[in-house]
PDB file of C-alpha atoms in Angstrom:
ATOM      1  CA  UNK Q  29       4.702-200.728  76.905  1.00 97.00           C
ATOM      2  CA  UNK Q  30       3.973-197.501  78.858  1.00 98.00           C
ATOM      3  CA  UNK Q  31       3.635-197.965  82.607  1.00 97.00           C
ATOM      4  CA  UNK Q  32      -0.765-197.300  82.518  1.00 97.00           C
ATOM      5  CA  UNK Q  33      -0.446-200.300  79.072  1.00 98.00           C
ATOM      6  CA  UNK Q  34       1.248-202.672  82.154  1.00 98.00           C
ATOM      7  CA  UNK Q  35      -1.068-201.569  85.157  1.00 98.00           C
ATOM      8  CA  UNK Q  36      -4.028-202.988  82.439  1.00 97.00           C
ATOM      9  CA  UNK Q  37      -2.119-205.850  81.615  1.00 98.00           C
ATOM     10  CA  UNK Q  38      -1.139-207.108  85.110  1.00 98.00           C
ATOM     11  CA  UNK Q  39      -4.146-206.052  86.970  1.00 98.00           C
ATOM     12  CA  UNK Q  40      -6.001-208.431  84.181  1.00 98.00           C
ATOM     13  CA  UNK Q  41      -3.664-211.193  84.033  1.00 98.00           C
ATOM     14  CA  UNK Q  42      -3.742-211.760  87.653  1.00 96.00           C
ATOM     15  CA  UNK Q  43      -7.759-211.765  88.250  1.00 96.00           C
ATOM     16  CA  UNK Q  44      -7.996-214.016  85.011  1.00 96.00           C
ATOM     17  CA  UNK Q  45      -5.013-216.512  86.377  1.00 95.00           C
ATOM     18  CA  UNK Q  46      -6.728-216.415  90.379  1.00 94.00           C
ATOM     19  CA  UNK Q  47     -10.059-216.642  88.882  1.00 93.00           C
ATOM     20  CA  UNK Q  48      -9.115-219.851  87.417  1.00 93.00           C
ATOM     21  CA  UNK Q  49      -7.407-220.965  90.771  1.00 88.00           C
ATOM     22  CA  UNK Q  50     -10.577-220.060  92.563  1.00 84.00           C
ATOM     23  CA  UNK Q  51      -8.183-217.615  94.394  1.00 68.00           C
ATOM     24  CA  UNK Q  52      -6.098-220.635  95.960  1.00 65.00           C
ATOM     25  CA  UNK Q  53      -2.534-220.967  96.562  1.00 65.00           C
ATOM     26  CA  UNK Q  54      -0.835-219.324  93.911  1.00 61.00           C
ATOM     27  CA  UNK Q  55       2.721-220.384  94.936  1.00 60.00           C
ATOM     28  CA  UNK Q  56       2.830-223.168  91.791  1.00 78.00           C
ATOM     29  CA  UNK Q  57       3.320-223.385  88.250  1.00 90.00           C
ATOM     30  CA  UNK Q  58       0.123-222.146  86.414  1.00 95.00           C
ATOM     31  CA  UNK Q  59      -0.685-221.769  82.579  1.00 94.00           C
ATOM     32  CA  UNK Q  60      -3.579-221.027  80.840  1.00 96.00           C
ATOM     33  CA  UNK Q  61      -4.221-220.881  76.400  1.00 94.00           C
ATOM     34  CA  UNK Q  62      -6.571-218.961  74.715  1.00 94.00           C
ATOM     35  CA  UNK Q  63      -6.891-216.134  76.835  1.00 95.00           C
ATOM     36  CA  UNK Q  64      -5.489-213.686  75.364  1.00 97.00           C
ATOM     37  CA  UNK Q  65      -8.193-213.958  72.502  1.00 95.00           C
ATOM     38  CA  UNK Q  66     -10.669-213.957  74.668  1.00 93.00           C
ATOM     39  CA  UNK Q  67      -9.807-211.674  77.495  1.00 95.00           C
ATOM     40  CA  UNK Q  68     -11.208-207.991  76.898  1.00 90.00           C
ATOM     41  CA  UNK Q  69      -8.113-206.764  78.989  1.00 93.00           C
ATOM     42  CA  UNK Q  70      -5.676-209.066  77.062  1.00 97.00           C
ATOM     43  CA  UNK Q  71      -7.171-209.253  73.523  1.00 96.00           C
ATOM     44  CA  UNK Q  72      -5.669-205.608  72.879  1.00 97.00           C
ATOM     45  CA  UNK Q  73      -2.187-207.262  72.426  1.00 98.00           C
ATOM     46  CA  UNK Q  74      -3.114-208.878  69.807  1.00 96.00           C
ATOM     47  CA  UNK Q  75      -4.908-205.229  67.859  1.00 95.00           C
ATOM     48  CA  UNK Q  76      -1.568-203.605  68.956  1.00 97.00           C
ATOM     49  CA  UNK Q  77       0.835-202.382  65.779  1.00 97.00           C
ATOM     50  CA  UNK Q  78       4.190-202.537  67.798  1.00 97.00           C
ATOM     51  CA  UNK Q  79       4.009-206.525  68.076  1.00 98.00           C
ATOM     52  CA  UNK Q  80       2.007-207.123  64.691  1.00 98.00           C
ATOM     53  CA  UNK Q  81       4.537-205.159  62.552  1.00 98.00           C
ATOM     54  CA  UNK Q  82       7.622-207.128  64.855  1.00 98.00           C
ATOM     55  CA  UNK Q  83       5.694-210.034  63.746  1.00 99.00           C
ATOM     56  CA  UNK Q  84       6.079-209.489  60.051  1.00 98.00           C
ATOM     57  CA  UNK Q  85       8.269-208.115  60.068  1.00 98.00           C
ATOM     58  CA  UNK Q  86      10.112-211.143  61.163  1.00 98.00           C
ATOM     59  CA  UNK Q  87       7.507-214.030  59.826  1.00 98.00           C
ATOM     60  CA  UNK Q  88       6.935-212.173  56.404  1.00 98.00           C
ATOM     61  CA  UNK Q  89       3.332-210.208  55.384  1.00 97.00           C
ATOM     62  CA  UNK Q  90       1.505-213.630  55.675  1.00 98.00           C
ATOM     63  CA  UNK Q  91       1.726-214.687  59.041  1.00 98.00           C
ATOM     64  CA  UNK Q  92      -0.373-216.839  61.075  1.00 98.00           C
ATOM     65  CA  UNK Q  93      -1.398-217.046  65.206  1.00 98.00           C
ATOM     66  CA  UNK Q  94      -0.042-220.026  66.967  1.00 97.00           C
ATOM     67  CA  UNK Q  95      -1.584-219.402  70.327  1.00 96.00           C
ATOM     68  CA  UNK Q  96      -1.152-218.007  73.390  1.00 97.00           C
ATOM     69  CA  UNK Q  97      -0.409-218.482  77.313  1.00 97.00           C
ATOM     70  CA  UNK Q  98      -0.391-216.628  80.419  1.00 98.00           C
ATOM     71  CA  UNK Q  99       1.833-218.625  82.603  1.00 97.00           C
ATOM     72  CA  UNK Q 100       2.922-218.492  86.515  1.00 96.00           C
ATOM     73  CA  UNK Q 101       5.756-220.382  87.057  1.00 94.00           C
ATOM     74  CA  UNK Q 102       7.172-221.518  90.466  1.00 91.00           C
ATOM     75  CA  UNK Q 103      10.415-223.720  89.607  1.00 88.00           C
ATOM     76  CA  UNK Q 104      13.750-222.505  89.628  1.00 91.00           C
ATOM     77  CA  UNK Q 105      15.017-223.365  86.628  1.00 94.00           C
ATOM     78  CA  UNK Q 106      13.673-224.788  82.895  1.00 95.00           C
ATOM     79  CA  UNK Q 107      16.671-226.517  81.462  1.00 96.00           C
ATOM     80  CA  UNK Q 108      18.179-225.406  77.962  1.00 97.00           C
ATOM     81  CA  UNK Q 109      16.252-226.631  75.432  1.00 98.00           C
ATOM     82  CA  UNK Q 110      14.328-225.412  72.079  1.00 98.00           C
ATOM     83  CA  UNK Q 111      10.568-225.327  71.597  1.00 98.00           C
ATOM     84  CA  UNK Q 112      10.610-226.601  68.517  1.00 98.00           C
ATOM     85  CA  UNK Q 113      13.426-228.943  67.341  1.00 98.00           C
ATOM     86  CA  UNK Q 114      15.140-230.305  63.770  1.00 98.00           C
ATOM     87  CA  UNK Q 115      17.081-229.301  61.243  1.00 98.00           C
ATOM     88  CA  UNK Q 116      13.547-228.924  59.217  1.00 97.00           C
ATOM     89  CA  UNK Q 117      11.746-226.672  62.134  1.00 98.00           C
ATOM     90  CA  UNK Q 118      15.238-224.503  61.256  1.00 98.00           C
ATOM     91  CA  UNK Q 119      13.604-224.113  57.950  1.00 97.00           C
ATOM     92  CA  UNK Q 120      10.192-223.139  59.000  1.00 98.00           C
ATOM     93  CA  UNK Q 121      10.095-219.383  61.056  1.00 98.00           C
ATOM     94  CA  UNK Q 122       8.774-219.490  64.473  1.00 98.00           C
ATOM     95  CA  UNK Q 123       8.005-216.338  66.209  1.00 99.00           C
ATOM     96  CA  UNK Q 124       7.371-216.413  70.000  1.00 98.00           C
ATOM     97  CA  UNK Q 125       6.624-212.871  72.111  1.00 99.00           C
ATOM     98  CA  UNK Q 126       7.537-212.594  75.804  1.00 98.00           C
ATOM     99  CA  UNK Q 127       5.948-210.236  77.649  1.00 98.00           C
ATOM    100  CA  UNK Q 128       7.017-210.200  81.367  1.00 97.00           C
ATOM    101  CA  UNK Q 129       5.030-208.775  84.271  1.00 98.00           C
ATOM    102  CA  UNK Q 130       8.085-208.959  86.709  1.00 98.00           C
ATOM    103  CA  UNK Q 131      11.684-207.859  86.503  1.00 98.00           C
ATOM    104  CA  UNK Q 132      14.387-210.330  85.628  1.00 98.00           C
ATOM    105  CA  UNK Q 133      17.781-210.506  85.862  1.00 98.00           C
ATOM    106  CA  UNK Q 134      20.957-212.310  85.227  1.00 96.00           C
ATOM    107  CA  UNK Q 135      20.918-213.076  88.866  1.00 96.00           C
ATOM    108  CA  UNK Q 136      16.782-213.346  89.158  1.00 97.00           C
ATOM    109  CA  UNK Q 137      15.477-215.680  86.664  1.00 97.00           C
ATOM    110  CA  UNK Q 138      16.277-213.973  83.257  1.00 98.00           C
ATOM    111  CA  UNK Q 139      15.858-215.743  79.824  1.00 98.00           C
ATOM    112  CA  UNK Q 140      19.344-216.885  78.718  1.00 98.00           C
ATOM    113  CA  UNK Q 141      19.950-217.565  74.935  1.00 99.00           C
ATOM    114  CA  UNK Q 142      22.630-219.248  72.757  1.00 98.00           C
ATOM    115  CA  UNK Q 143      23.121-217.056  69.785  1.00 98.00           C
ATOM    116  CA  UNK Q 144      22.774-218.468  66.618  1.00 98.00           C
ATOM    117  CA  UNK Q 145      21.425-221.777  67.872  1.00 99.00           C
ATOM    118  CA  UNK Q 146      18.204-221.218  65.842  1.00 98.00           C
ATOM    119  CA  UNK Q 147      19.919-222.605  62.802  1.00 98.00           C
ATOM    120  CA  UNK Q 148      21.768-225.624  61.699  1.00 98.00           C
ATOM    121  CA  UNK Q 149      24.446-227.325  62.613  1.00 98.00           C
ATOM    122  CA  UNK Q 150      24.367-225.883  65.766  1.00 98.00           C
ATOM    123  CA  UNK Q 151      20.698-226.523  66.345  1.00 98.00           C
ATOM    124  CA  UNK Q 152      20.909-229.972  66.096  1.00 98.00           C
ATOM    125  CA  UNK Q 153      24.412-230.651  68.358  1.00 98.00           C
ATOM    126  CA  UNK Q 154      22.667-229.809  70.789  1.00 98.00           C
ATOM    127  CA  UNK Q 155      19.629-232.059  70.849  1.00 98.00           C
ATOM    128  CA  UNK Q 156      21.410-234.135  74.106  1.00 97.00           C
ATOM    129  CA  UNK Q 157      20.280-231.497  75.770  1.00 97.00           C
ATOM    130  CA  UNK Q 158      16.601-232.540  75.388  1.00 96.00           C
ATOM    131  CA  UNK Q 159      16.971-234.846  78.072  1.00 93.00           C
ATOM    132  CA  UNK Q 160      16.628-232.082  80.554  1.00 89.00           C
ATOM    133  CA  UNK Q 161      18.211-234.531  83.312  1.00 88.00           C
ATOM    134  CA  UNK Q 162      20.409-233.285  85.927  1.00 85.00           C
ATOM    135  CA  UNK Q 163      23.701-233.575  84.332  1.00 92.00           C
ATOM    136  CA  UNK Q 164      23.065-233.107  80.704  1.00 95.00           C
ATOM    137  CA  UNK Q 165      24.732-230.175  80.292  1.00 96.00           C
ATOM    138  CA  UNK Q 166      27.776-231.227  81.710  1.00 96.00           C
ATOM    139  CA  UNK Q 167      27.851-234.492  79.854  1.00 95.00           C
ATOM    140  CA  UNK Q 168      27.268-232.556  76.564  1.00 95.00           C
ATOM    141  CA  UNK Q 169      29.367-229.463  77.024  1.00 96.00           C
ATOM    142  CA  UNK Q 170      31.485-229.906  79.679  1.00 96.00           C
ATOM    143  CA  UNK Q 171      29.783-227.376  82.414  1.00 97.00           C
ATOM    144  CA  UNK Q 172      26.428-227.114  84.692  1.00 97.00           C
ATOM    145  CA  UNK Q 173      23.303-226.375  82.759  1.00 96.00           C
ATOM    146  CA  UNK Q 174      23.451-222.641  84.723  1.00 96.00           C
ATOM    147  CA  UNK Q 175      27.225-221.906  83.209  1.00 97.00           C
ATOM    148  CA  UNK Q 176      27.231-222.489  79.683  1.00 98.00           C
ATOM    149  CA  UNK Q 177      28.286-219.346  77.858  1.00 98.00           C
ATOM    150  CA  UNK Q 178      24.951-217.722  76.537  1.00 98.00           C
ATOM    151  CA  UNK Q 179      23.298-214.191  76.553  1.00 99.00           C
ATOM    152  CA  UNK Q 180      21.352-213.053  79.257  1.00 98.00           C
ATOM    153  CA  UNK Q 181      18.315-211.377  78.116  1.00 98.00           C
ATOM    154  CA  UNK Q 182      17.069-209.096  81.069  1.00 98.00           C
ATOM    155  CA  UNK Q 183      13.713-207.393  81.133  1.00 98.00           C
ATOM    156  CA  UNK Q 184      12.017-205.207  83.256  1.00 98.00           C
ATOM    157  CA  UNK Q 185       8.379-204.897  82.953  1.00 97.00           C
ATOM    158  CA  UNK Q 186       6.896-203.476  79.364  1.00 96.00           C
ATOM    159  CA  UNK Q 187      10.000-204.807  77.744  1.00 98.00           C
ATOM    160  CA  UNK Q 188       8.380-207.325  75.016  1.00 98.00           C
ATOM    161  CA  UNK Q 189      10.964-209.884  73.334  1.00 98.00           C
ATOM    162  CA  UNK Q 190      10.840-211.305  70.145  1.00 99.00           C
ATOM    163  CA  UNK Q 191      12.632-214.624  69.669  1.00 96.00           C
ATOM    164  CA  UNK Q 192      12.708-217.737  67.278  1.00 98.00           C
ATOM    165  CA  UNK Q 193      10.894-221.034  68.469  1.00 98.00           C
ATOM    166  CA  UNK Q 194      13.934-222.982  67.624  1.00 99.00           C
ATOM    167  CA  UNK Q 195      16.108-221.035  69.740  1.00 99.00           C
ATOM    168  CA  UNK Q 196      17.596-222.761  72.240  1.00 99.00           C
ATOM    169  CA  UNK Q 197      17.397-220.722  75.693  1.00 98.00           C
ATOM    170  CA  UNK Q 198      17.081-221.710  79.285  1.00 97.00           C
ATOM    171  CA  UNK Q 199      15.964-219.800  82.628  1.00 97.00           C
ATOM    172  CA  UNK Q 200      18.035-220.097  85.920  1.00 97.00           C
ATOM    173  CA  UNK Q 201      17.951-218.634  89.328  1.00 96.00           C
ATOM    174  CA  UNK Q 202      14.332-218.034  88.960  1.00 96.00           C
ATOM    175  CA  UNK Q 203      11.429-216.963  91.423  1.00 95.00           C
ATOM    176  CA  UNK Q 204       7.820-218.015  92.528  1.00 94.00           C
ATOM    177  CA  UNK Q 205       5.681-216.234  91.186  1.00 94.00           C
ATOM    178  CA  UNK Q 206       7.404-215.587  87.946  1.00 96.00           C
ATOM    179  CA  UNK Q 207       4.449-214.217  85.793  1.00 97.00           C
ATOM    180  CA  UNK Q 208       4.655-213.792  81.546  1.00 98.00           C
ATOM    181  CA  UNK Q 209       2.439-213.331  78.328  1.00 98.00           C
ATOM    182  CA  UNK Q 210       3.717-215.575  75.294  1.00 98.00           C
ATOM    183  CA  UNK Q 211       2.146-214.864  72.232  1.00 98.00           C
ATOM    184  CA  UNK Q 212       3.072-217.339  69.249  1.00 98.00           C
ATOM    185  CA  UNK Q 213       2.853-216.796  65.545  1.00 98.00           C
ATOM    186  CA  UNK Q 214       4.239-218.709  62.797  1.00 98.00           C
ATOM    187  CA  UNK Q 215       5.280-217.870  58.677  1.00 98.00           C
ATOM    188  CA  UNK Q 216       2.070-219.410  56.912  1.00 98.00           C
ATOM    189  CA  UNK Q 217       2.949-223.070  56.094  1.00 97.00           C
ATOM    190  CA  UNK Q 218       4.294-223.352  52.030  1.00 96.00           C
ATOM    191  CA  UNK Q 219       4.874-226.825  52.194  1.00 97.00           C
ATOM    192  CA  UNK Q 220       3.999-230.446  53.856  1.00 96.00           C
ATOM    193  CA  UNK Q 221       6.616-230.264  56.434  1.00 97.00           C
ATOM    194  CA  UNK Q 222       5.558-227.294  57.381  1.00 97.00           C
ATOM    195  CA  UNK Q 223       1.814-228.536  58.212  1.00 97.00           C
ATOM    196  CA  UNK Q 224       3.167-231.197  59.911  1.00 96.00           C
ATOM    197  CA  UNK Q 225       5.476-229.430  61.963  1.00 96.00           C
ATOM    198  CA  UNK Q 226       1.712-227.005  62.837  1.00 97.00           C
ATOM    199  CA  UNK Q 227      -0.047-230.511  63.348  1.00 96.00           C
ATOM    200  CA  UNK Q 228       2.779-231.748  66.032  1.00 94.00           C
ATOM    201  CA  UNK Q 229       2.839-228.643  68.010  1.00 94.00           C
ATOM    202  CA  UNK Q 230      -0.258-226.334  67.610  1.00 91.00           C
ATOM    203  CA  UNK Q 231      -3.315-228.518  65.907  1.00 83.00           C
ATOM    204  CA  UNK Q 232      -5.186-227.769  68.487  1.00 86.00           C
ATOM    205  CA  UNK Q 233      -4.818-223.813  67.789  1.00 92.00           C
ATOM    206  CA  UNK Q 234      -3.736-223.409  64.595  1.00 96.00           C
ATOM    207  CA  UNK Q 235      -6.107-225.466  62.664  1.00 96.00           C
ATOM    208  CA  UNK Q 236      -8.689-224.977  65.156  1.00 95.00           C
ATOM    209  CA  UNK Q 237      -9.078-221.247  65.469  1.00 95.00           C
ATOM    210  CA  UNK Q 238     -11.125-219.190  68.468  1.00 94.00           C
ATOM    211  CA  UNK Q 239     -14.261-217.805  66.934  1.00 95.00           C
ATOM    212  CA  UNK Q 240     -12.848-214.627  68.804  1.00 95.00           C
ATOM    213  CA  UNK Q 241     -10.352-214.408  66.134  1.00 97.00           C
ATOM    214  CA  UNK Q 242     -11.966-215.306  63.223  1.00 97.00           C
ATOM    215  CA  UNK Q 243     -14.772-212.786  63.797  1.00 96.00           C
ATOM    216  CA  UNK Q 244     -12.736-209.923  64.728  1.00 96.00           C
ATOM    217  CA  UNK Q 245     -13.461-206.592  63.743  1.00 95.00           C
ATOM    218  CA  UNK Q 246      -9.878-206.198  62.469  1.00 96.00           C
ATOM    219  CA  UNK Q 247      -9.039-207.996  58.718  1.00 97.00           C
ATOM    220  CA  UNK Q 248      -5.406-207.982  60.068  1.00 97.00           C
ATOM    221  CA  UNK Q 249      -6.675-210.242  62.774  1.00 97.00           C
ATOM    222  CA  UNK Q 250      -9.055-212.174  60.768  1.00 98.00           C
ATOM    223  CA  UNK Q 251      -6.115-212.793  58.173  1.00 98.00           C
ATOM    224  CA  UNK Q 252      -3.914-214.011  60.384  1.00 98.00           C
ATOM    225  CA  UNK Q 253      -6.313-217.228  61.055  1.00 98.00           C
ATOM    226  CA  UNK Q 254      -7.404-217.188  57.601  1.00 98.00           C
ATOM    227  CA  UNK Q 255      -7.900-220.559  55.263  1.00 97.00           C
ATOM    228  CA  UNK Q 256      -6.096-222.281  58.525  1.00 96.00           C
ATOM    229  CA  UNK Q 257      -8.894-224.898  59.169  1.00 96.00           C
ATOM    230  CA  UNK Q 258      -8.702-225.990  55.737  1.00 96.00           C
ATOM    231  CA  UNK Q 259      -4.804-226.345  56.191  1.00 94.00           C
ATOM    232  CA  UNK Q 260      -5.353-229.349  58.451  1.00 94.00           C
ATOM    233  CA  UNK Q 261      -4.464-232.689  57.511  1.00 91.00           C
ATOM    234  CA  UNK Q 262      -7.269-235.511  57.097  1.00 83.00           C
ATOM    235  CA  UNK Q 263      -7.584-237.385  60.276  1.00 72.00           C
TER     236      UNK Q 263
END
């Protein structure tokens, strides 16, 4: 995005995240869902072509919304792990879109990756790691969570990243203050596993769509939402 696209976007993002503080501390972690649909300043990522065509291009024609956050985050470090784990989530594509409002940098609280870890066997090897406890990384592969070989995946604001849910990736040396859009989509579900996998994670989203989205203006929008609430399983 153009520098004017992340003046819009930040100025936004931070009256719709201090709003919801009622303009208290902000030096803490602080996420909010759904506000992307419903945000006049925000809801244009979701009309724009450059992420919807990534999207499919990735998730296939079909594809359905998962969700999204605007998150502040004030820890220095989130532990390797993937956001959706199993050798059947390996089977079922994933798509998550970062979108971050400050620089990062190896050094300054970058996304780090392990290539190829989005599939199995590797995937599952490395489910150890889950535990997130200090020490699990050097239990499980011999070095510190921050020194495992991996990919460091720098961005500087109006980059946007693409990656699979089932990726495993980590962030170290971070920052207060460390501010992101995550926008989640998903190929639409062709089998059981697949709705349960949308039941475990995103029922609350996925079969429960904002009206915002399945009123919109745009049929690429609506579509994206469609027959969803008749997807979910009988509680």
């Amino acid at each position: 995005f153009d520098g004017h696209e992340m003046a819009r976007l930040t100025g936004t993002f931070d009256h719709t995240l201090q709003e919801a503080r009622n303009n208290g501390d902000d030096a803490r972690d602080q996420s909010l869902v759904e506000q992307v649909e419903t945000t006049p300043g925000l809801c244009w990522l979701l009309e724009d072509g450059r992420i919807l065509d990534g999207v499919e291009e990735l998730a296939g024609a079909d594809f359905i919304w998962g969700g999204s956050e605007c998150n502040i985050t004030a820890h220095g470090s989130h532990p390797w792990h993937a956001d959706r784990f199993g050798s059947s989530e390996t089977e079922f594509t994933r798509v998550k879109v970062m979108i971050y409002l400050d620089e990062t940098r190896a050094d300054h609280g970058c996304l780090r990756v392990l290539p190829g870890s989005h599939r199995d066997p590797y995937h599952t090897t490395l489910e150890p790691l889950l535990a997130q406890d200090e020490g699990v990384a050097e239990r499980t592969l011999g070095v510190s969570g921050e020194d495992v070989p991996s990919v460091f995946v720098e961005a500087a604001p109006g980059d946007v990243l693409f990656f699979n849910q089932t990726l495993w990736h980590g962030v170290f040396n971070s920052f207060p203050g460390r501010r992101f859009v995550a926008l989640k989509f998903a190929e639409r579900p062709s089998s059981s596993v697949h709705i349960r996998s949308l039941d475990k994670y995103s029922a609350g989203v996925v079969f429960r769509p904002h009206v915002a989205l399945v009123e919109h203006s745009d049929p690429r929008l609506r579509g994206m939402v469609a027959g969803l609430v008749d997807l979910a399983p009988a509680r």
